[in-house]
Coordinates of C-alpha atoms in Angstrom, one line a residue:
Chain A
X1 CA 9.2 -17.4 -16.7
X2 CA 9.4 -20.6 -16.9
X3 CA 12.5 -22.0 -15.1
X4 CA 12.5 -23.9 -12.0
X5 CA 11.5 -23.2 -8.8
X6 CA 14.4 -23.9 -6.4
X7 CA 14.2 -23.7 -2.5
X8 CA 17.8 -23.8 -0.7
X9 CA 17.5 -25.2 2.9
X10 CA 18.8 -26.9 5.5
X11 CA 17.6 -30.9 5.5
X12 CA 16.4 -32.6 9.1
X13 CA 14.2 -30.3 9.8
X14 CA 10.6 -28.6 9.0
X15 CA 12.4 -25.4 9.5
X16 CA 11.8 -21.9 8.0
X17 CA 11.5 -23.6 4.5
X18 CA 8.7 -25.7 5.7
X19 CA 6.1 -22.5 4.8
X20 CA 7.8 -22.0 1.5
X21 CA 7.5 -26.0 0.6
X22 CA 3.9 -26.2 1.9
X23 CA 2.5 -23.2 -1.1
X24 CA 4.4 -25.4 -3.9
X25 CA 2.9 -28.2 -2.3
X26 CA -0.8 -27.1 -2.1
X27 CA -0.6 -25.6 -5.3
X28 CA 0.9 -28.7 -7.2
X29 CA 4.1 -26.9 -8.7
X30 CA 7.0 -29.0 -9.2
X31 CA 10.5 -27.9 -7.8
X32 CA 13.7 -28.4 -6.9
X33 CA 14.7 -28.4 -3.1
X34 CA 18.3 -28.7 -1.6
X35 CA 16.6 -31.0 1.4
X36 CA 16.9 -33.7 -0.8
X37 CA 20.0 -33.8 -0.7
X38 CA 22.4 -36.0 1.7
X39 CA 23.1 -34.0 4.7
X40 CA 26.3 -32.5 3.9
X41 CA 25.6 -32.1 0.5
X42 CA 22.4 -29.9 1.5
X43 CA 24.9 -28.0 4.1
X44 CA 27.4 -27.0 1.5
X45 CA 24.9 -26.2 -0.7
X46 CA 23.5 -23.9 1.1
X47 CA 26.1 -22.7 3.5
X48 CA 28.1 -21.5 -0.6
X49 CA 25.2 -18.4 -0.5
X50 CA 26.8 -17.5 3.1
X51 CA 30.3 -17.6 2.5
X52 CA 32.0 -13.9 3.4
X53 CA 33.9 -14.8 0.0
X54 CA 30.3 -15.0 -1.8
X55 CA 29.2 -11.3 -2.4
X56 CA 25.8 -12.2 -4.6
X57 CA 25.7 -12.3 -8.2
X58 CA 23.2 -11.3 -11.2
X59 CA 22.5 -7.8 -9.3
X60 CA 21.4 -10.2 -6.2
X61 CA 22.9 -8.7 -2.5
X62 CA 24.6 -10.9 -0.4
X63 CA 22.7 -13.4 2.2
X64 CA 22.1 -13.4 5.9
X65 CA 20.7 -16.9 6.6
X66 CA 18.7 -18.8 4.6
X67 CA 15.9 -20.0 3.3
X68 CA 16.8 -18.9 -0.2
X69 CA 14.6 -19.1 -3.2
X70 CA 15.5 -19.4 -7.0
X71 CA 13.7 -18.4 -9.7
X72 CA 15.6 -17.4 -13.1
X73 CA 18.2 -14.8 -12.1
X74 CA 16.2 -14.3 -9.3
X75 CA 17.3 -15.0 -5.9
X76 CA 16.0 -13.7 -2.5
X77 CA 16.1 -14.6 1.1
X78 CA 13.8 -13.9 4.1
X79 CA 10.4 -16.2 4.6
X80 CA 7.9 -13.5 4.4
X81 CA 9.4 -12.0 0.9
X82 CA 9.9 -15.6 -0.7
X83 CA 6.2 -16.4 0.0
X84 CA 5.0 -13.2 -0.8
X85 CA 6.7 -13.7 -4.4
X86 CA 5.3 -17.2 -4.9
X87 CA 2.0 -16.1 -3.5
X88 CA 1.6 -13.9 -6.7
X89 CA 3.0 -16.6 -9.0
X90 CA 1.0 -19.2 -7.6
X91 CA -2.1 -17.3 -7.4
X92 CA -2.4 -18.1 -3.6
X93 CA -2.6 -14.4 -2.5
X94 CA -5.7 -13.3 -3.1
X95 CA -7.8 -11.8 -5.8
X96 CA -6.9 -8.2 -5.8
X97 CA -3.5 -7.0 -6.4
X98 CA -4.0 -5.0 -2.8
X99 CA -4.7 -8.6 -1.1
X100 CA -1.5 -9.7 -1.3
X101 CA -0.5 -6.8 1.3
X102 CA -3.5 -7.9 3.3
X103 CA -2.3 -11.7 2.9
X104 CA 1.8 -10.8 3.6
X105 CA 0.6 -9.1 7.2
X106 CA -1.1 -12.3 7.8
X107 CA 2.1 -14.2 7.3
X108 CA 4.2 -11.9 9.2
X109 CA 2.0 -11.9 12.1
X110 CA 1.7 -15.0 12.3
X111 CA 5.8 -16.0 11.9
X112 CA 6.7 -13.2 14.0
X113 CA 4.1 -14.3 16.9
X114 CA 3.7 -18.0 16.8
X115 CA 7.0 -18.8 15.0
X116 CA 10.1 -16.5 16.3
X117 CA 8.6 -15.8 19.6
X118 CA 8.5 -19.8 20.2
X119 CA 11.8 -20.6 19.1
X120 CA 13.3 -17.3 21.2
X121 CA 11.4 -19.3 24.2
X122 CA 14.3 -21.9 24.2
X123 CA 16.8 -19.3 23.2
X124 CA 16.0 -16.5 25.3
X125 CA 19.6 -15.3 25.8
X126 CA 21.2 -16.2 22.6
X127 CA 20.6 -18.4 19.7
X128 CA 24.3 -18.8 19.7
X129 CA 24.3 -21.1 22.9
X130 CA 22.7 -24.1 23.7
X131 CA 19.5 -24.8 25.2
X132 CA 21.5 -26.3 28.4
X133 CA 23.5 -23.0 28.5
X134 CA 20.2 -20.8 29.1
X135 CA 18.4 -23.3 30.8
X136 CA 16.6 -21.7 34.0
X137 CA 15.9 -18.4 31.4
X138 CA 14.0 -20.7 28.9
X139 CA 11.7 -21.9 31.6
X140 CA 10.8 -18.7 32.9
X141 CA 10.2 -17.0 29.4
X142 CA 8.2 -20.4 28.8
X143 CA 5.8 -19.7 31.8
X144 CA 5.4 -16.4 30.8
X145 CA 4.7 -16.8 27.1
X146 CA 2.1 -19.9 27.8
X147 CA 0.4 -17.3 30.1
X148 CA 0.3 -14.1 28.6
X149 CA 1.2 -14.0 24.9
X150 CA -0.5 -17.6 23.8
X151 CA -4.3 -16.4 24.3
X152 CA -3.3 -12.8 23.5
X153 CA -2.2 -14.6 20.0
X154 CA -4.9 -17.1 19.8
X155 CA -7.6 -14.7 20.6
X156 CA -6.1 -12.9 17.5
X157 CA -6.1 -15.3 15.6
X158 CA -10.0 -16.5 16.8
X159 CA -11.0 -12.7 15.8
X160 CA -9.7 -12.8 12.0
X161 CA -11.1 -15.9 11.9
X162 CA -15.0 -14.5 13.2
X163 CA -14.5 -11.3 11.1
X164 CA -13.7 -13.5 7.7
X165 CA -16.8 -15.4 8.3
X166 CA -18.6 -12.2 7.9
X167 CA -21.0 -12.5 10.6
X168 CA -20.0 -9.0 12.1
X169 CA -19.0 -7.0 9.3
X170 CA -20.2 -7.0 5.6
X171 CA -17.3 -8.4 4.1
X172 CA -17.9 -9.3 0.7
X173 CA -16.3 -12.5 0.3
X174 CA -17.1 -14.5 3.6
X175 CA -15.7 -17.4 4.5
X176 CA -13.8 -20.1 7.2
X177 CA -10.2 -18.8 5.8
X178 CA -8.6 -15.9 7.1
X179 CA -9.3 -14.3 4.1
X180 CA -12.6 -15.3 3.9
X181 CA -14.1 -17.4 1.3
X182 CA -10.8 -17.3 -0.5
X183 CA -7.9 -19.6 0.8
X184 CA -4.4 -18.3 0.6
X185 CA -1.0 -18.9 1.7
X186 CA -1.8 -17.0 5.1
X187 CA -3.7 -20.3 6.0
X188 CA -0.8 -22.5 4.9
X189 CA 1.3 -20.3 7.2
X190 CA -0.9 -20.2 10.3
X191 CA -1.6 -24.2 9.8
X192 CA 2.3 -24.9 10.1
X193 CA 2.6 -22.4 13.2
X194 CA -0.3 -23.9 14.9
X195 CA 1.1 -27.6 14.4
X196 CA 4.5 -26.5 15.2
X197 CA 3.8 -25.0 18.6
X198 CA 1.5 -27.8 19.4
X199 CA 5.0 -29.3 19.0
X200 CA 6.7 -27.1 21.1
X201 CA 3.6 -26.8 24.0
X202 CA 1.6 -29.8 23.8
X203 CA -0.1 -29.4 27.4
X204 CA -1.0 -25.6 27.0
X205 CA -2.4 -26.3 23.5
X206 CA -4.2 -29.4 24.6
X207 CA -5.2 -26.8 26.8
X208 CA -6.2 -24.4 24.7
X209 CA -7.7 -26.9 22.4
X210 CA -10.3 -28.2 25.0
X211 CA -11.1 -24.9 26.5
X212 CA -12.8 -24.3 22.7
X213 CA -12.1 -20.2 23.2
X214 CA -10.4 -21.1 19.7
X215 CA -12.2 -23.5 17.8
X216 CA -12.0 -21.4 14.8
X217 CA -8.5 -21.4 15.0
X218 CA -8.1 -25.3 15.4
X219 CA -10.6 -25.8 12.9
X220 CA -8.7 -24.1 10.3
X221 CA -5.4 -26.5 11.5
X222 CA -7.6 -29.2 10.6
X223 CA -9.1 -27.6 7.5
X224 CA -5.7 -27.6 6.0
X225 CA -4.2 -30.4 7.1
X226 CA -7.0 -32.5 5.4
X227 CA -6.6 -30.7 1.9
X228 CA -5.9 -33.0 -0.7
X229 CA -2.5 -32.1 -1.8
X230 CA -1.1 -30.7 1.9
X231 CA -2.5 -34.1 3.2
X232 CA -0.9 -36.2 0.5
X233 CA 2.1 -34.1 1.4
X234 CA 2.3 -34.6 5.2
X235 CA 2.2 -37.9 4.6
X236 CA 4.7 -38.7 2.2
X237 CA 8.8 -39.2 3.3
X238 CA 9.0 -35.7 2.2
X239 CA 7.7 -34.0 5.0
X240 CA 10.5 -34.1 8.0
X241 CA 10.3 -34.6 11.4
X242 CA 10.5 -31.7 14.0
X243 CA 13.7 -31.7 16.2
X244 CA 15.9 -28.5 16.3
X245 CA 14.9 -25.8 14.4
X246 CA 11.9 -23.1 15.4
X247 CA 10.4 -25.7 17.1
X248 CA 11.8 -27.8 19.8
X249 CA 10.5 -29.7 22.6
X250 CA 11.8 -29.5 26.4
X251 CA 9.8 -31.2 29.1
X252 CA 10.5 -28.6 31.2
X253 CA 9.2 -25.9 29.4
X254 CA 6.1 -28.2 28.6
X255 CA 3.8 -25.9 30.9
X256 CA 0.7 -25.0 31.7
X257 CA -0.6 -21.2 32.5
X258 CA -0.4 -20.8 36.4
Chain B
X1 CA -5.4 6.7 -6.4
X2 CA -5.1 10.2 -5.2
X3 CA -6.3 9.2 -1.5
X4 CA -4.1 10.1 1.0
X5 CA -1.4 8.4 2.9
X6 CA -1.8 8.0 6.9
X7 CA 0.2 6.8 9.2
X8 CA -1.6 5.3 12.5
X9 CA 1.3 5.2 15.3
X10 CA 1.9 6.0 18.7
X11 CA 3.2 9.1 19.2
X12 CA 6.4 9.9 21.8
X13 CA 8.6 7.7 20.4
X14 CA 10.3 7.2 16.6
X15 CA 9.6 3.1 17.4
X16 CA 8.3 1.3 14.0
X17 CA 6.7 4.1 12.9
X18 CA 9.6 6.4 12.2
X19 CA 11.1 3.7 9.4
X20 CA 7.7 4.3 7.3
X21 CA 7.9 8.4 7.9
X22 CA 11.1 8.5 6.9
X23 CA 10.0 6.8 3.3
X24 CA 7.3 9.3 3.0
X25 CA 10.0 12.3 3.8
X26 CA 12.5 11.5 2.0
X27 CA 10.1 11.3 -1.4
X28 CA 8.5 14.6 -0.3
X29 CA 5.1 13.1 -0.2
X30 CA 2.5 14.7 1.8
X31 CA 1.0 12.4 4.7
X32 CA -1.6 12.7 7.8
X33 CA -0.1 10.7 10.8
X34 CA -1.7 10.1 14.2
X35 CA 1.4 11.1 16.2
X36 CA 1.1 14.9 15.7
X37 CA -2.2 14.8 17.6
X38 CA -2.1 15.0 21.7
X39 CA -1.0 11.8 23.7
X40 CA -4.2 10.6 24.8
X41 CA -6.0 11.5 21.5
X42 CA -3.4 9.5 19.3
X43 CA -3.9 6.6 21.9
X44 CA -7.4 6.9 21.3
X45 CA -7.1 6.7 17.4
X46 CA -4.3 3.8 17.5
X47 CA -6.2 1.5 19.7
X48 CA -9.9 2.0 17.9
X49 CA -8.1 -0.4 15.5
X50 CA -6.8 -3.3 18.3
X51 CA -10.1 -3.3 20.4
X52 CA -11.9 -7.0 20.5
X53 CA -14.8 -5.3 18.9
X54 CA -12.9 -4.3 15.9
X55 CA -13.4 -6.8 13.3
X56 CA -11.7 -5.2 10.3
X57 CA -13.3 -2.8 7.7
X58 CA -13.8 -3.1 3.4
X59 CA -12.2 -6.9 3.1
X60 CA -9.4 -5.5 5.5
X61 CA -8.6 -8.5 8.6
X62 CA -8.0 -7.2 12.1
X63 CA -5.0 -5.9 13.4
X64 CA -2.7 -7.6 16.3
X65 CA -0.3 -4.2 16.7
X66 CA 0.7 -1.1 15.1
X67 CA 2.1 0.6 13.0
X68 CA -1.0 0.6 10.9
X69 CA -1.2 2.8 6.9
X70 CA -4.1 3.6 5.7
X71 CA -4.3 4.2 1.7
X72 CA -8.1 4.8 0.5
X73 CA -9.6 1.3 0.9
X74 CA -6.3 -0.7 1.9
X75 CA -5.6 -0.1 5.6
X76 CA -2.6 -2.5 6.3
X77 CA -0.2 -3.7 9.1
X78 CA 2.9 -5.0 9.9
X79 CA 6.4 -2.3 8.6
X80 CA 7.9 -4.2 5.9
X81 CA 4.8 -4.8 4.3
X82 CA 3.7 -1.2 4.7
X83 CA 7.1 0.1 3.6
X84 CA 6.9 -2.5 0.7
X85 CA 3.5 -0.9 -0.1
X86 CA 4.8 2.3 -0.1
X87 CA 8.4 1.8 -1.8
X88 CA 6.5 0.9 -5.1
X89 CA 4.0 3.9 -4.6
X90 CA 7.0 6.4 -4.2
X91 CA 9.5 4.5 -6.3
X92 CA 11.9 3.7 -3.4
X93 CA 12.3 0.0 -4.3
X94 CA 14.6 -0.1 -7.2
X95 CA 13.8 -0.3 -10.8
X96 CA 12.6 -3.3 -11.7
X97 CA 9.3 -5.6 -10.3
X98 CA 12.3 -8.0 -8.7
X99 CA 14.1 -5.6 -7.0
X100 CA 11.2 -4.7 -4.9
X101 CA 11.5 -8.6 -3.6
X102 CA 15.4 -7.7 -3.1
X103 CA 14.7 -4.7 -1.3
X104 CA 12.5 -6.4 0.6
X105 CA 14.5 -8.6 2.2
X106 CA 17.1 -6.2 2.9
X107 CA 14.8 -4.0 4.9
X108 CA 13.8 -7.8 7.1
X109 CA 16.9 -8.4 7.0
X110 CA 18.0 -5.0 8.9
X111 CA 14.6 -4.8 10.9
X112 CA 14.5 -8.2 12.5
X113 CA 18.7 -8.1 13.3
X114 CA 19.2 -4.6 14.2
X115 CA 15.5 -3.7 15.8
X116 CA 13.5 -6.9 16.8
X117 CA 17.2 -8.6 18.1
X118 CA 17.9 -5.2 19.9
X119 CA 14.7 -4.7 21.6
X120 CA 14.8 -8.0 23.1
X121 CA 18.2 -7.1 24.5
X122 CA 16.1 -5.1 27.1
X123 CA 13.4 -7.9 27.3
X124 CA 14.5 -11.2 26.5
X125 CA 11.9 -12.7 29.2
X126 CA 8.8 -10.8 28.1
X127 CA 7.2 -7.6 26.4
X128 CA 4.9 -7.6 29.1
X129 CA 7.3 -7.1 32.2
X130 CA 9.0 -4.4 33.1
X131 CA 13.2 -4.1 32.0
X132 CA 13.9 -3.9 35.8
X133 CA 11.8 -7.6 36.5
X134 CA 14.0 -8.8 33.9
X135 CA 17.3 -7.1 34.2
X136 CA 19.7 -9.8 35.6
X137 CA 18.9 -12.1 31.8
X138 CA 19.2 -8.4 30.0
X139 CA 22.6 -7.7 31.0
X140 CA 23.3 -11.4 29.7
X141 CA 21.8 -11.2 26.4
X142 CA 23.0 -7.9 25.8
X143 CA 26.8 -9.3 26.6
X144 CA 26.0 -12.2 24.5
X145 CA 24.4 -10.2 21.6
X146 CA 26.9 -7.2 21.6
X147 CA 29.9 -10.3 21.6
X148 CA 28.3 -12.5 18.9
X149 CA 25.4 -10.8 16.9
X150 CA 26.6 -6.9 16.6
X151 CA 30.0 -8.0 14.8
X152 CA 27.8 -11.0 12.5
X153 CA 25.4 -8.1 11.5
X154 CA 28.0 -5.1 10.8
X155 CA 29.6 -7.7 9.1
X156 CA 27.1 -8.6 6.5
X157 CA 26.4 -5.2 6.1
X158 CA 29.7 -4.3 5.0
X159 CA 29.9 -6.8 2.7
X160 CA 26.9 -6.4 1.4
X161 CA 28.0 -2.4 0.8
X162 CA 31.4 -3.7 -0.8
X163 CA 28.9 -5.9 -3.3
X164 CA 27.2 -3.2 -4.0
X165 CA 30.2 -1.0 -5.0
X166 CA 30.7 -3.6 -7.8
X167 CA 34.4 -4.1 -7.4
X168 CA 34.5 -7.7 -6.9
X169 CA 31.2 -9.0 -9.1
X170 CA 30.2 -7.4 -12.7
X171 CA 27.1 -5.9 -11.3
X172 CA 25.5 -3.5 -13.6
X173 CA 24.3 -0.7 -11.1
X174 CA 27.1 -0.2 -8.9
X175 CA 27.5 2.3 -6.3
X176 CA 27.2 3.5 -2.9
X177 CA 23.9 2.0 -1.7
X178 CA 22.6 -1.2 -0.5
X179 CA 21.0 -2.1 -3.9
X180 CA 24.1 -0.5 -5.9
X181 CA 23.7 3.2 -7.7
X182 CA 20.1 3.2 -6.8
X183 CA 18.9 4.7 -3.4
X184 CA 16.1 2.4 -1.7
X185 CA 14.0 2.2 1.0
X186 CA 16.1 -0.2 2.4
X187 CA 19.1 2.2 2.9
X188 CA 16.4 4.3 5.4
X189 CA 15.8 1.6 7.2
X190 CA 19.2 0.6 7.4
X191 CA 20.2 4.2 8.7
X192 CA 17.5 4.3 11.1
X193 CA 18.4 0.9 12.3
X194 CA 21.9 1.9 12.9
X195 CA 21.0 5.4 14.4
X196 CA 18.7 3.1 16.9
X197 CA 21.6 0.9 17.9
X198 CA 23.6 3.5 18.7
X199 CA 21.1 5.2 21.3
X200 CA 20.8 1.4 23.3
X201 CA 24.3 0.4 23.4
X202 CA 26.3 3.8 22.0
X203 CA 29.8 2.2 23.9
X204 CA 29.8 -1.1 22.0
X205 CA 29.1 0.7 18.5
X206 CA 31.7 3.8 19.1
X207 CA 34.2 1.0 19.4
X208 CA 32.6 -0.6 16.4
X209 CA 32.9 2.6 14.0
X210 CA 36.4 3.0 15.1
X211 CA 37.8 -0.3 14.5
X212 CA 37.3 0.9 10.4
X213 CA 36.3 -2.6 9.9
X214 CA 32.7 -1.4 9.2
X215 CA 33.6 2.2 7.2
X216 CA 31.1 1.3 4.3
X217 CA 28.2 0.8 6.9
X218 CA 29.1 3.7 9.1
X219 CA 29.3 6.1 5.5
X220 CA 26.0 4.8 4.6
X221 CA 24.4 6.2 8.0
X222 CA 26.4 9.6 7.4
X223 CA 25.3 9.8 3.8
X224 CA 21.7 9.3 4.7
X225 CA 21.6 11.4 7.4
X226 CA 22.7 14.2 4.8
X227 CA 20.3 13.9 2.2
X228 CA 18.4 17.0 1.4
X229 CA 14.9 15.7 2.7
X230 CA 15.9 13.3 5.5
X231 CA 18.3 16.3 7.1
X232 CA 15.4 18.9 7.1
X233 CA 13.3 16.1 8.5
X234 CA 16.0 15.4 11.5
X235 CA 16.2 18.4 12.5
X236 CA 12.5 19.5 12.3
X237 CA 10.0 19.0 15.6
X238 CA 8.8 16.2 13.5
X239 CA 12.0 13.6 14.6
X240 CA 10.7 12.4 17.9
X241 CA 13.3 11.4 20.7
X242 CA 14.1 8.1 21.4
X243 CA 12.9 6.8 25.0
X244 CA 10.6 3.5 25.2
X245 CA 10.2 1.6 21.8
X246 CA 12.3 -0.5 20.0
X247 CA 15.4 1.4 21.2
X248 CA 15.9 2.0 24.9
X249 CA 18.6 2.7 27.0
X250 CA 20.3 1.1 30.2
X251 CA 23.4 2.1 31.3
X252 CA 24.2 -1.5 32.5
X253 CA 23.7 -2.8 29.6
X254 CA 26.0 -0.3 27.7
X255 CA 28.8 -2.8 27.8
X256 CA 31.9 -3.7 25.6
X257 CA 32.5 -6.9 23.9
X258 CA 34.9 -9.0 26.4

């Protein structure tokens, strides 16, 4: 197939569609992507897929929230799914055709843990309200989440880390990715989570930085960050500034474990 | 690969697990799964896989939480991607490559609204503490999410139904299901996920069913629940109860939309 890749997103943010943008971006394919756009052309834009009058099209069900992803007459939602297609087109999911499962539980661990569980730490009660609205509840899931689900998730991520290295096991294909010695969209992913609660925490992940429980897992961070076209890419207009979105920065909440 | 298929999952409890066995009954497959041993034992046999000593097995990474599937060589984590896995093996994900992508993000869709969403109605602080050190913020995000999110997600449920029956677009496999004539995965886990919600907050969703405004989503539950293999499976020793899990609950949080 050789039509366009398309990613439909909100603009003014990193965002959900950051994941999908950094796999076209390490991997050098060219596509289209709504964020361009002017602000309220990008809304409208996207906001057309959600419409209750808009009920999918070319055997495509409806949309809950976007990202979206075009390719052809395909269209599909959800993070996970999108990079788990463009994984296999873009030959960033491993070498076996069984990998890819092994890559997509990467990526879902890692947005489930260090992506939804951070933004549901300023939106404890509802995403619907504001951050002002849930205030004192934000603060307290904050404490909580810094103390006991940061090194639980860490310590994770520190152990895939150690077993793809091969020291401990007899992996075939050792390595310093979490795959191993191949590098696959599951890095990309746990790059933009690391760097986005850094974000979010920046004294517990100073923290956790310095303590060096996890140096595998900020040497990775820094692994990625300095490949050639994710480096080009970070610096370049096109990569957008965090502000609201998954990851979002209250003083308050900026804690350290007690 | 005539290996067999095993389930690794707590037993007591449907929880995450139930969404996979329900693939695997409804195609008649044959299956081993960990919950049919004694509590302790199936513990034992779940955890084996979490401990810090584990460092995964045959180019498989660690695991940060079950459900687990094991499939000859591939032992993977995370549901979707296990019930992905398995959709293509038992030919529950539609009838073309793309429509595994489209179920796909149906069954996210349904699990991270109507099961991760739902769960954290009975602990939006933390996983870790106990639903009576969190109660007071419970009883607010369950008002919030039964006011705001319950209507947004029958709502795109139905519609998504009413695209499917391909009376307002010129979709070429229309029908009763989510993905049109063509039973999927996806319409388990949608069943399941709507059988769940009506266990935690059973006032809130009786109103729902009989406002009519949700008939399609309601018949889809009906017509699942009646289908040769899932009804023998229901009402077999096999269907656990619900209790702790994803699905709990709390009579004070078994409120009405104000």
């Amino acid at each position: 197939m050789d039509a366009p890749y398309e990613l439909i997103y909100y603009t003014g943010v990193p965002g959900r569609g950051e994941y999908i943008r950094l796999l076209l971006e390490e991997a050098g394919a060219s596509y289209k992507d709504t964020s361009s756009l002017p602000m309220d052309k990008c809304r409208e834009a996207v906001t057309a897929y959600l419409s209750d009058e808009y009920l999918g099209e070319q055997g495509n069900p409806p949309y809950y929230a976007p990202p979206l992803f075009k390719h052809g007459d395909l269209i599909i939602s959800q993070t996970t799914n999108i990079l788990m297609y463009l994984g296999r087109q873009l030959r960033l999911s491993g070498s076996l055709e069984n990998d890819s499962y092994r890559v997509n539980a990467l990526a879902l661990t890692a947005l489930d843990g260090l992506g939804d569980e951070v933004h549901d730490s300023h939106h404890p009660i509802a995403a619907e309200l504001h951050y002002e609205d849930q205030k004192e509840e934000s603060l307290r899931r904050s404490k909580e989440w810094i103390k006991t689900r940061l090194p639980k998730h860490l310590g994770y991520w520190q152990k895939v880390l150690k077993s793809a290295e091969g020291l401990e096991n007899d992996k075939p294909n050792s390595g310093q990715w979490l795959m191993g010695g191949t590098f696959t969209y599951a890095d990309l992913v746990l790059f933009q989570c690391i760097d986005g609660v850094q974000f979010t925490f920046p004294r517990a992940m100073n923290q956790a930085r310095e303590s060096g429980k996890y140096d595998r897992v900020f040497g990775l961070w820094e692994a990625v960050k300095s490949r050639d076209n994710v480096a080009k890419y970070l610096a370049s207009d096109k990569r957008q500034k965090y502000g609201w979105g998954i990851y979002q920065y209250y003083e308050d909440n900026d804690v350290l474990a007690e």
